[in-house]
XYZ file of N, CA and C in Angstrom:
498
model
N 105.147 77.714 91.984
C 105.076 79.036 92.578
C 106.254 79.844 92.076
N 106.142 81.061 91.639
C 107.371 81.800 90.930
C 107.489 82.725 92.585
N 108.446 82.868 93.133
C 108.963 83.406 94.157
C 109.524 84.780 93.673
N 109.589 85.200 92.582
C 109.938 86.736 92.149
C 109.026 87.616 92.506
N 109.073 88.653 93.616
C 107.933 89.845 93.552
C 107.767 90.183 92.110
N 108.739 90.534 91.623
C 108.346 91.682 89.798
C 107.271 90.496 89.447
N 107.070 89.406 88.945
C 106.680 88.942 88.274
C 105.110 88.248 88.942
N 105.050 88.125 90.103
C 103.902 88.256 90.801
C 103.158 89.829 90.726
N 103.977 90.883 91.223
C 102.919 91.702 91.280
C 103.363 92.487 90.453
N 103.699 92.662 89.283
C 104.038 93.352 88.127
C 103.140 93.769 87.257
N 102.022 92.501 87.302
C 100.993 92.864 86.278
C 100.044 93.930 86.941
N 100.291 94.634 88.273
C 99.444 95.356 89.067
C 99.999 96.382 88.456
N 101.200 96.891 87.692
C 101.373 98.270 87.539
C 100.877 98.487 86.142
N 99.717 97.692 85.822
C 99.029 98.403 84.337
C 97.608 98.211 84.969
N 97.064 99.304 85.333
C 96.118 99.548 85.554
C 94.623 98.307 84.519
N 94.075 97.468 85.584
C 92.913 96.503 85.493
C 93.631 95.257 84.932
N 94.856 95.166 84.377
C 95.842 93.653 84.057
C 96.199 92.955 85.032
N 96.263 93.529 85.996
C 96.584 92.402 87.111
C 95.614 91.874 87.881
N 94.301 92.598 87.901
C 93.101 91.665 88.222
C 92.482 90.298 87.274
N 93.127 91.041 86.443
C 92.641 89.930 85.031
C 93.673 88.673 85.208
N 95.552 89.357 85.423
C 95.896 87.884 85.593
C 95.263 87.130 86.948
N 94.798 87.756 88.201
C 94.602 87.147 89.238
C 93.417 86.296 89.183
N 92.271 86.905 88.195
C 91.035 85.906 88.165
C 91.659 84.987 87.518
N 92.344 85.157 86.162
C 92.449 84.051 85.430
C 93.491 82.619 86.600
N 93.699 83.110 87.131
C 94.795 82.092 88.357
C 93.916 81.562 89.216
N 92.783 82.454 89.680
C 91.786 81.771 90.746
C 90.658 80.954 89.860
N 90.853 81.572 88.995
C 89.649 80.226 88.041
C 90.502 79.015 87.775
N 91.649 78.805 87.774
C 92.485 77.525 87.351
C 92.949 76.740 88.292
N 92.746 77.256 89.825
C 93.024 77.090 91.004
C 92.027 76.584 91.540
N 92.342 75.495 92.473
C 91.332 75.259 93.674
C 91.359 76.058 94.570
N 90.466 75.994 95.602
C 90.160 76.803 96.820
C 91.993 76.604 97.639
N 91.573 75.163 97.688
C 93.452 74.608 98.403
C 94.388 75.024 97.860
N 94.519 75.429 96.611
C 95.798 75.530 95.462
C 96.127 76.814 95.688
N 94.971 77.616 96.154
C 95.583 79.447 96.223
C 95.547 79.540 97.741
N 95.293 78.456 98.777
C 95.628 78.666 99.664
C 97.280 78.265 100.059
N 97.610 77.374 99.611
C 98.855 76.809 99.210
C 99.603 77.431 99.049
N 99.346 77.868 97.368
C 100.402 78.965 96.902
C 100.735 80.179 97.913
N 99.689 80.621 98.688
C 99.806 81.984 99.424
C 100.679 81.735 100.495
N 100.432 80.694 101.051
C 101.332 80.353 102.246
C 102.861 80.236 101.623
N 102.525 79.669 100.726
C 104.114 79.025 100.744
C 104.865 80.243 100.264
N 104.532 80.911 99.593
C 104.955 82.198 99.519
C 105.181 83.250 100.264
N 104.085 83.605 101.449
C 104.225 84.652 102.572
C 105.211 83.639 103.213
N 105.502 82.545 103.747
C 106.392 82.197 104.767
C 107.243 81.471 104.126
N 108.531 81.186 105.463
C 109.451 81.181 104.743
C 109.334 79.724 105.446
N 108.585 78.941 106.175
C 108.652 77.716 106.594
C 106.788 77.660 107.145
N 106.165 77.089 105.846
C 104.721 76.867 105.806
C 103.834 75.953 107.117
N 104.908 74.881 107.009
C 104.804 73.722 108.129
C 105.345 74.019 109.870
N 105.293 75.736 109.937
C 105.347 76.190 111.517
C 103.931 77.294 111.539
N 103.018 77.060 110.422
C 101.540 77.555 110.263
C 100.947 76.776 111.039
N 99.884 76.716 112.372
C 99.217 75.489 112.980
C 98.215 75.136 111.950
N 97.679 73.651 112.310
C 96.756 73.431 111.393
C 95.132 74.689 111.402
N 95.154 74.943 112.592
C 93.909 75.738 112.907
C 94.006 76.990 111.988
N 95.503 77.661 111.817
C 95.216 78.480 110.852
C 95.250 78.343 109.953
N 95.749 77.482 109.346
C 95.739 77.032 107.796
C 93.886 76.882 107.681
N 93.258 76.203 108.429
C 91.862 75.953 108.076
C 91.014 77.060 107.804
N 91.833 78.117 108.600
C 90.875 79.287 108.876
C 91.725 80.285 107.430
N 92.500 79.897 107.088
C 93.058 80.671 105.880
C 92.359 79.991 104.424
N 91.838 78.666 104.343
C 91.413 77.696 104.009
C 89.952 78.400 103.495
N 89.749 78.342 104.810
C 87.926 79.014 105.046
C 87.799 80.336 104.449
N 88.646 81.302 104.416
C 89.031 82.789 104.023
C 88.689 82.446 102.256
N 90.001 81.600 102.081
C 89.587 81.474 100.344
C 88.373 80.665 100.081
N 87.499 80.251 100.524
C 86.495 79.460 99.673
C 85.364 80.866 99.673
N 85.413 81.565 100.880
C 84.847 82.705 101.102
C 84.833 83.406 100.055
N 85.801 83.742 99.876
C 86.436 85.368 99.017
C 85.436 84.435 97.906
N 86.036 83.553 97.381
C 85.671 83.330 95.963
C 83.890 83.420 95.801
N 83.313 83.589 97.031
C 81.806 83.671 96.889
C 80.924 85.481 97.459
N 82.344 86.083 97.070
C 81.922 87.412 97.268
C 82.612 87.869 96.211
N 81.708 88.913 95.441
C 81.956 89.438 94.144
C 83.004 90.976 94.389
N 82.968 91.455 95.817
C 83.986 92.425 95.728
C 85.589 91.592 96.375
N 86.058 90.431 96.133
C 87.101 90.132 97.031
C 88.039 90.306 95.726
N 87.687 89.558 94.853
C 88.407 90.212 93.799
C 88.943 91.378 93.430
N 88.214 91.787 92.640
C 88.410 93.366 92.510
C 89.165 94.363 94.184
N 89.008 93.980 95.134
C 89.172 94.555 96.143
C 91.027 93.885 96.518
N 90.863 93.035 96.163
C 92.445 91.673 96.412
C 93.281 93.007 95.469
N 92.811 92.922 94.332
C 93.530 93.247 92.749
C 94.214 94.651 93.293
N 92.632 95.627 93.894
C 92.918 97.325 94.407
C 94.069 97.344 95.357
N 94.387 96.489 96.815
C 94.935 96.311 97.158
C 96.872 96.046 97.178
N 97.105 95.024 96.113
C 97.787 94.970 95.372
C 98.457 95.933 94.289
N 97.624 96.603 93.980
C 98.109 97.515 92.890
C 98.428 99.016 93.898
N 97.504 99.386 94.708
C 98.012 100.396 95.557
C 99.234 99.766 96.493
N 100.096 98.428 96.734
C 100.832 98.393 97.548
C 102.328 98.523 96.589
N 101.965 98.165 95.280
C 103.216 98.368 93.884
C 103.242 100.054 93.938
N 102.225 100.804 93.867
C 102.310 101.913 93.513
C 103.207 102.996 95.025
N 102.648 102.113 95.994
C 103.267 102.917 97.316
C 104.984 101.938 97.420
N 105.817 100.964 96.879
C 106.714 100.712 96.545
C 107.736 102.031 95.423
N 106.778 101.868 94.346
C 107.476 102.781 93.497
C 107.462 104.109 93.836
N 106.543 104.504 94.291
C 106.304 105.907 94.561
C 106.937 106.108 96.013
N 108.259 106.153 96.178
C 108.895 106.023 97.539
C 108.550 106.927 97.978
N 108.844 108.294 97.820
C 109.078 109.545 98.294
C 108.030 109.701 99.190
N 106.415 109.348 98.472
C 105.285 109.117 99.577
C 105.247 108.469 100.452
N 105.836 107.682 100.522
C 105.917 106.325 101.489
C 106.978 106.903 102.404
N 108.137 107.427 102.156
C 109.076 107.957 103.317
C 108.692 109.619 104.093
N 107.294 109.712 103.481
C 107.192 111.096 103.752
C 106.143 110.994 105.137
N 105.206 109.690 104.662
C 104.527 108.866 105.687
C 105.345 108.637 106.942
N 106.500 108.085 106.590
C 107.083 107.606 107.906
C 107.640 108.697 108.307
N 108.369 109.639 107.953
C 108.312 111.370 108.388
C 107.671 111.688 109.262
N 106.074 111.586 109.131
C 105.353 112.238 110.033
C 105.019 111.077 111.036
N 105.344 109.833 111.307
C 104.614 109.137 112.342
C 105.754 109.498 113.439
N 104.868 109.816 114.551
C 105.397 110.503 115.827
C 105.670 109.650 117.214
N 104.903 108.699 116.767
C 104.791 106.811 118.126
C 105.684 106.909 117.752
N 106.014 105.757 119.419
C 107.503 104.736 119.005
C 107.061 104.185 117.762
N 107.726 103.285 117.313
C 107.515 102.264 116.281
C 108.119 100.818 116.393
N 107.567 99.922 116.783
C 108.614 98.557 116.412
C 108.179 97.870 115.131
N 108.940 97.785 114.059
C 108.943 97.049 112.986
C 109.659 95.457 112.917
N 108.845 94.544 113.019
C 109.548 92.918 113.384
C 109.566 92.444 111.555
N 110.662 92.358 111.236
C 110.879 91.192 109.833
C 111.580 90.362 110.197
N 110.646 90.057 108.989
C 111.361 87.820 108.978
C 112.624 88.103 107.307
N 113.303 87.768 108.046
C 115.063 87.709 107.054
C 114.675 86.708 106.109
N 113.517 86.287 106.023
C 113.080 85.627 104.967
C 111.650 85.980 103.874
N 111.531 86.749 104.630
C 110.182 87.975 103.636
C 110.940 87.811 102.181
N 109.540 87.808 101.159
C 109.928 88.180 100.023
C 109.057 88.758 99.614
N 108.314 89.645 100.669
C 107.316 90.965 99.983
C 108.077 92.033 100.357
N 108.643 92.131 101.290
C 110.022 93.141 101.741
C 111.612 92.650 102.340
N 112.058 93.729 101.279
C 113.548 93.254 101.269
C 113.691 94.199 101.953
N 115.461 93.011 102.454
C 116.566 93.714 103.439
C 116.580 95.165 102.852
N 116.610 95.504 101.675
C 117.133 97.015 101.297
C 115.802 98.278 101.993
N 114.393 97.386 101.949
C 113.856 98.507 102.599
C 114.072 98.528 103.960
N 114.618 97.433 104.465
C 114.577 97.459 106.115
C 116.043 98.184 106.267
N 116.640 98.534 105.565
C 118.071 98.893 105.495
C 117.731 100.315 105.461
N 116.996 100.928 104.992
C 116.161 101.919 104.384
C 115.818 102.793 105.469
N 114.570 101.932 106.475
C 114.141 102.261 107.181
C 114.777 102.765 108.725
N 115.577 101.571 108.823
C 116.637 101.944 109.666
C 117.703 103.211 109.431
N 118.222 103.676 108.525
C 118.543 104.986 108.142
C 117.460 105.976 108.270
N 116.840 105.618 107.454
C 115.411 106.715 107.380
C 114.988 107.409 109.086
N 114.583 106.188 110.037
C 114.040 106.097 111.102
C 115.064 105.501 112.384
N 116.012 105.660 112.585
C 116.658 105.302 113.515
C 116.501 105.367 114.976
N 114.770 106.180 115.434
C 114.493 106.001 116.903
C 113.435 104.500 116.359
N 113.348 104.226 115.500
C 112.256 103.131 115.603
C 113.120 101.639 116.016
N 112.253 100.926 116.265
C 112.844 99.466 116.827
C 113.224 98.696 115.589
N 113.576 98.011 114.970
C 113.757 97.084 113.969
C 114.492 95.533 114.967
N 113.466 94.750 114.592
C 113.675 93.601 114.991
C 113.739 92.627 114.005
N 114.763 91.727 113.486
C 114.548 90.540 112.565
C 114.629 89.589 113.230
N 113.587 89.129 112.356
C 113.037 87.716 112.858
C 113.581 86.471 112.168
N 114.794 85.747 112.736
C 115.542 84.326 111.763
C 114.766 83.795 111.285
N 114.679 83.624 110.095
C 114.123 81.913 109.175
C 112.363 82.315 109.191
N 112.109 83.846 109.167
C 110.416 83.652 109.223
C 110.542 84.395 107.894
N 109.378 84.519 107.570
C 108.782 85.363 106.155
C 108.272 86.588 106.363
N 107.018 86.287 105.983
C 106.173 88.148 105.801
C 105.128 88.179 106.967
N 104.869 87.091 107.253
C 103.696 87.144 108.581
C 103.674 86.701 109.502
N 105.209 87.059 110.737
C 105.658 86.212 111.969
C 104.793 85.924 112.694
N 103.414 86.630 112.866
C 102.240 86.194 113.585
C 101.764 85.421 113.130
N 101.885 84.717 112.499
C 101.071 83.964 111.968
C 102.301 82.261 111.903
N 103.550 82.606 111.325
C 104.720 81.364 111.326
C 104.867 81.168 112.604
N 105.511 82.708 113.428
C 105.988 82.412 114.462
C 105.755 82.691 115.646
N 104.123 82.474 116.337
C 103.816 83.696 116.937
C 103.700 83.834 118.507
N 105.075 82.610 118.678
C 105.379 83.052 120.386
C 106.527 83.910 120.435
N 107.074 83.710 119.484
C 108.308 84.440 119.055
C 107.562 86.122 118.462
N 106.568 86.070 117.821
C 106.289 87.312 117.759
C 105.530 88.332 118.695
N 104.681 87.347 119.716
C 104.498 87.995 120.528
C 105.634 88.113 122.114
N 106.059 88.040 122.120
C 107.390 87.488 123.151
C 108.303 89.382 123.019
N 108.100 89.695 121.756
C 108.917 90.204 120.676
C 108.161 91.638 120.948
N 106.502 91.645 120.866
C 105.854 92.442 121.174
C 105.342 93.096 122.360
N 105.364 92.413 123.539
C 105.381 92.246 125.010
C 106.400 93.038 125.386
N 107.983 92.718 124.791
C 109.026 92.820 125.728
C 109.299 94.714 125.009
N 108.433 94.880 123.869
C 108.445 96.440 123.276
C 107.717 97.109 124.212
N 106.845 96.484 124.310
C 105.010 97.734 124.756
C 105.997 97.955 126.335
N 106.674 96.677 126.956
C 107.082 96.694 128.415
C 107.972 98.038 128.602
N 108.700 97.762 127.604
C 110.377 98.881 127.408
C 110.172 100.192 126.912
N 108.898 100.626 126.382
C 108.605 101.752 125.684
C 107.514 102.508 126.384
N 107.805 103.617 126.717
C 107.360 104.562 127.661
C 105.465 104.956 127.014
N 104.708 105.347 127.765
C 103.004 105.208 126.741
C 103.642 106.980 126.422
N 102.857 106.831 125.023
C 102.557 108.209 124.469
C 101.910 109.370 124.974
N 102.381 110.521 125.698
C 101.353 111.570 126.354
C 99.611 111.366 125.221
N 99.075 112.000 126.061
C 97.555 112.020 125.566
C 97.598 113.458 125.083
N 97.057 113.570 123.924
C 97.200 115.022 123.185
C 95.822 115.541 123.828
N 94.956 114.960 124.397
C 93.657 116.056 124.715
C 93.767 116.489 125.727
């Protein structure tokens, strides 16, 4: 597993090359092997995944591979999330206009987002919540998720509801 974002999703910033490297990876791959790789990559400790979701993440990839838009749709995905990286200005112009509270929970072990955007954001957005999450990755609901809901509970409790605009 190469743990470098650039070099995972790099081939997404040439428009239709990075679908091409991704089939060519899922054709060389087992169903298990890209379930594997994905985990071990989104988290930062694979073996606090229960088995039930691993099966059901399991079940996800044998799926995809028997639907002809998961591909192409994986690839679109990917390449619009490089392009909303590089293209900051859109992306901070987004968070500009969101008017909710906000709680944002990272795992200090993500390696789809770095400390510098959460560093970012917190400047950027300083009424929003920022919560890090020790020793998790990119999908605390999923590694850690008494801790993430515990996390989410004690927000919705502390944060006043939004007037109703109608």
């Amino acid at each position: 597993i190469d743990r470098d974002p650039l070099i995972r999703f790099g081939p997404f910033l040439v428009p239709r090359f990075g679908q091409h490297v991704l089939g060519r990876a899922y054709d060389r791959m087992t169903p298990e092997e890209v379930h594997n790789d994905t985990v071990a990559y989104v988290m930062a400790d694979p073996s606090r995944v229960s088995a039930e979701l691993s099966a059901v993440g399991l079940e996800n990839v044998e799926y995809g591979r028997s639907q002809a838009w998961r591909l192409p749709g994986f690839a679109a995905a990917a390449a619009s999330l490089v392009r909303a990286v590089i293209g900051r200005r859109g992306l901070e112009g987004a968070m500009a206009r969101i008017e909710a509270p906000t709680l944002v929970l990272w795992g200090d072990q993500d390696r789809l987002v770095g400390r510098p955007v959460i560093e970012r954001i917190r400047r950027l957005r300083p009424d929003w919540v920022v919560e890090e999450l020790d020793r998790v990755g990119h999908a605390p609901m999923m590694e850690a998720p008494e801790h993430y809901i515990r996390s989410v509970a004690s927000w919705l409790a502390e944060t006043p509801p939004v007037p109703s605009t109608s």
